[in-house]
């Protein structure tokens, strides 16, 4: 399902049309140079038929809440079996990170 049809529907509702028709959606899409695909448009209209926009948004939020969204990074790598045991951490050297250039050095700032 292409989101442009849903977005056009939402724009129509936000514009004051509580129940946009397929022609309203086509008009919005054509105003930005998009030709509406009748099959996709019909599917969107069927899915949204008889529902208030608040109801649709609430359903969408419930669905998004159940989607995993990244988070807790992976576990640290386990040390290889055998080897020198405790000597490995001492052998690691802390790499110094180069300092990043500030905006002032580049001749501009965020709020200039």
PDB file of C-alpha atoms in Angstrom:
ATOM      1  CA  UNK A   1       0.000   0.000   0.000  1.00  0.00           C
ATOM      2  CA  UNK A   2       1.441   3.317  -1.027  1.00  0.00           C
ATOM      3  CA  UNK A   3       1.395   5.934   1.721  1.00  0.00           C
ATOM      4  CA  UNK A   4       0.733   8.794  -0.702  1.00  0.00           C
ATOM      5  CA  UNK A   5      -2.946   7.814  -0.840  1.00  0.00           C
ATOM      6  CA  UNK A   6      -3.235   7.732   2.942  1.00  0.00           C
ATOM      7  CA  UNK A   7      -1.397  11.045   3.185  1.00  0.00           C
ATOM      8  CA  UNK A   8      -3.747  12.648   0.648  1.00  0.00           C
ATOM      9  CA  UNK A   9      -6.722  11.310   2.612  1.00  0.00           C
ATOM     10  CA  UNK A  10      -5.318  12.787   5.834  1.00  0.00           C
ATOM     11  CA  UNK A  11      -4.700  16.122   4.112  1.00  0.00           C
ATOM     12  CA  UNK A  12      -8.312  16.207   2.967  1.00  0.00           C
ATOM     13  CA  UNK A  13      -9.526  15.478   6.500  1.00  0.00           C
ATOM     14  CA  UNK A  14      -7.219  18.116   7.991  1.00  0.00           C
ATOM     15  CA  UNK A  15      -8.554  20.539   5.398  1.00  0.00           C
ATOM     16  CA  UNK A  16     -12.053  20.123   6.794  1.00  0.00           C
ATOM     17  CA  UNK A  17     -13.480  17.322   4.634  1.00  0.00           C
ATOM     18  CA  UNK A  18     -14.559  14.718   7.218  1.00  0.00           C
ATOM     19  CA  UNK A  19     -15.298  12.085   4.577  1.00  0.00           C
ATOM     20  CA  UNK A  20     -13.157  12.583   1.446  1.00  0.00           C
ATOM     21  CA  UNK A  21     -14.199  10.851  -1.761  1.00  0.00           C
ATOM     22  CA  UNK A  22     -11.931   9.122  -4.263  1.00  0.00           C
ATOM     23  CA  UNK A  23     -12.198  12.204  -6.484  1.00  0.00           C
ATOM     24  CA  UNK A  24     -11.002  14.394  -3.596  1.00  0.00           C
ATOM     25  CA  UNK A  25      -7.942  12.172  -3.175  1.00  0.00           C
ATOM     26  CA  UNK A  26      -7.284  12.176  -6.932  1.00  0.00           C
ATOM     27  CA  UNK A  27      -7.495  15.974  -6.903  1.00  0.00           C
ATOM     28  CA  UNK A  28      -4.940  16.265  -4.109  1.00  0.00           C
ATOM     29  CA  UNK A  29      -2.569  13.826  -5.780  1.00  0.00           C
ATOM     30  CA  UNK A  30      -2.885  15.437  -9.201  1.00  0.00           C
ATOM     31  CA  UNK A  31      -2.148  18.859  -7.683  1.00  0.00           C
ATOM     32  CA  UNK A  32       1.376  17.618  -6.979  1.00  0.00           C
ATOM     33  CA  UNK A  33       1.798  15.778 -10.273  1.00  0.00           C
ATOM     34  CA  UNK A  34       0.895  12.232  -9.187  1.00  0.00           C
ATOM     35  CA  UNK A  35      -1.448  10.082 -11.256  1.00  0.00           C
ATOM     36  CA  UNK A  36      -3.696   8.040  -8.958  1.00  0.00           C
ATOM     37  CA  UNK A  37      -3.755   4.277  -9.435  1.00  0.00           C
ATOM     38  CA  UNK A  38      -7.424   3.248  -9.255  1.00  0.00           C
ATOM     39  CA  UNK A  39      -6.669  -0.118  -7.613  1.00  0.00           C
ATOM     40  CA  UNK A  40      -4.599   1.367  -4.794  1.00  0.00           C
ATOM     41  CA  UNK A  41      -7.005   4.238  -4.312  1.00  0.00           C
ATOM     42  CA  UNK A  42      -9.960   1.866  -4.072  1.00  0.00           C
ATOM     43  CA  UNK A  43      -8.112  -0.223  -1.484  1.00  0.00           C
ATOM     44  CA  UNK A  44      -7.380   2.828   0.671  1.00  0.00           C
ATOM     45  CA  UNK A  45     -10.949   4.076   0.391  1.00  0.00           C
ATOM     46  CA  UNK A  46     -12.310   0.634   1.354  1.00  0.00           C
ATOM     47  CA  UNK A  47      -9.982   0.410   4.359  1.00  0.00           C
ATOM     48  CA  UNK A  48     -10.950   3.865   5.629  1.00  0.00           C
ATOM     49  CA  UNK A  49     -14.657   3.706   4.812  1.00  0.00           C
ATOM     50  CA  UNK A  50     -16.857   4.407   7.841  1.00  0.00           C
ATOM     51  CA  UNK A  51     -13.956   5.113  10.203  1.00  0.00           C
ATOM     52  CA  UNK A  52     -13.168   8.397  11.881  1.00  0.00           C
ATOM     53  CA  UNK A  53      -9.637   9.660  11.463  1.00  0.00           C
ATOM     54  CA  UNK A  54      -9.136   9.546  15.237  1.00  0.00           C
ATOM     55  CA  UNK A  55     -10.051   5.851  15.211  1.00  0.00           C
ATOM     56  CA  UNK A  56      -7.603   5.141  12.377  1.00  0.00           C
ATOM     57  CA  UNK A  57      -4.775   7.010  14.110  1.00  0.00           C
ATOM     58  CA  UNK A  58      -5.434   5.189  17.408  1.00  0.00           C
ATOM     59  CA  UNK A  59      -5.273   1.813  15.627  1.00  0.00           C
ATOM     60  CA  UNK A  60      -2.015   2.841  13.973  1.00  0.00           C
ATOM     61  CA  UNK A  61      -0.462   3.853  17.280  1.00  0.00           C
ATOM     62  CA  UNK A  62      -1.410   0.502  18.813  1.00  0.00           C
ATOM     63  CA  UNK A  63       0.225  -1.321  15.914  1.00  0.00           C
ATOM     64  CA  UNK A  64       3.379   0.798  16.129  1.00  0.00           C
ATOM     65  CA  UNK A  65       3.642   0.156  19.873  1.00  0.00           C
ATOM     66  CA  UNK A  66       4.057  -3.561  19.196  1.00  0.00           C
ATOM     67  CA  UNK A  67       6.898  -3.083  16.685  1.00  0.00           C
ATOM     68  CA  UNK A  68      10.408  -3.529  18.076  1.00  0.00           C
ATOM     69  CA  UNK A  69      12.335  -0.306  17.620  1.00  0.00           C
ATOM     70  CA  UNK A  70      16.005  -1.060  18.070  1.00  0.00           C
ATOM     71  CA  UNK A  71      17.293  -0.416  21.498  1.00  0.00           C
ATOM     72  CA  UNK A  72      19.606  -2.359  23.694  1.00  0.00           C
ATOM     73  CA  UNK A  73      22.797  -2.990  21.687  1.00  0.00           C
ATOM     74  CA  UNK A  74      24.371  -6.403  21.546  1.00  0.00           C
ATOM     75  CA  UNK A  75      26.185  -8.230  24.300  1.00  0.00           C
ATOM     76  CA  UNK A  76      29.934  -7.864  24.616  1.00  0.00           C
ATOM     77  CA  UNK A  77      31.967 -10.450  22.769  1.00  0.00           C
ATOM     78  CA  UNK A  78      33.091 -13.356  24.907  1.00  0.00           C
ATOM     79  CA  UNK A  79      36.855 -13.881  25.185  1.00  0.00           C
ATOM     80  CA  UNK A  80      38.299 -16.695  23.122  1.00  0.00           C
ATOM     81  CA  UNK A  81      38.864 -20.005  24.879  1.00  0.00           C
ATOM     82  CA  UNK A  82      42.386 -20.522  26.143  1.00  0.00           C
ATOM     83  CA  UNK A  83      44.872 -17.766  25.512  1.00  0.00           C
ATOM     84  CA  UNK A  84      46.545 -15.595  28.063  1.00  0.00           C
ATOM     85  CA  UNK A  85      43.524 -15.009  30.282  1.00  0.00           C
ATOM     86  CA  UNK A  86      43.772 -11.714  32.154  1.00  0.00           C
ATOM     87  CA  UNK A  87      46.620 -10.286  30.089  1.00  0.00           C
ATOM     88  CA  UNK A  88      44.386  -9.371  27.135  1.00  0.00           C
ATOM     89  CA  UNK A  89      42.793  -6.262  28.707  1.00  0.00           C
ATOM     90  CA  UNK A  90      46.218  -4.886  29.661  1.00  0.00           C
ATOM     91  CA  UNK A  91      47.392  -5.247  26.064  1.00  0.00           C
ATOM     92  CA  UNK A  92      44.556  -3.126  24.743  1.00  0.00           C
ATOM     93  CA  UNK A  93      45.491   0.474  24.226  1.00  0.00           C
ATOM     94  CA  UNK A  94      43.015   3.244  24.480  1.00  0.00           C
ATOM     95  CA  UNK A  95      42.834   4.971  21.127  1.00  0.00           C
ATOM     96  CA  UNK A  96      42.615   8.724  21.248  1.00  0.00           C
ATOM     97  CA  UNK A  97      39.823  10.145  19.168  1.00  0.00           C
ATOM     98  CA  UNK A  98      40.664  13.242  17.159  1.00  0.00           C
ATOM     99  CA  UNK A  99      38.855  16.335  18.299  1.00  0.00           C
ATOM    100  CA  UNK A 100      36.036  17.396  16.022  1.00  0.00           C
ATOM    101  CA  UNK A 101      36.159  20.834  14.493  1.00  0.00           C
ATOM    102  CA  UNK A 102      33.820  23.287  16.102  1.00  0.00           C
ATOM    103  CA  UNK A 103      31.400  25.419  14.118  1.00  0.00           C
ATOM    104  CA  UNK A 104      33.423  28.496  15.037  1.00  0.00           C
ATOM    105  CA  UNK A 105      36.502  27.087  13.302  1.00  0.00           C
ATOM    106  CA  UNK A 106      34.450  26.505  10.173  1.00  0.00           C
ATOM    107  CA  UNK A 107      33.275  30.096  10.042  1.00  0.00           C
ATOM    108  CA  UNK A 108      29.647  29.565  10.975  1.00  0.00           C
ATOM    109  CA  UNK A 109      27.526  28.525  13.908  1.00  0.00           C
ATOM    110  CA  UNK A 110      24.218  26.799  14.339  1.00  0.00           C
ATOM    111  CA  UNK A 111      22.275  29.975  15.077  1.00  0.00           C
ATOM    112  CA  UNK A 112      24.103  32.477  12.844  1.00  0.00           C
TER     113      UNK A 112
END
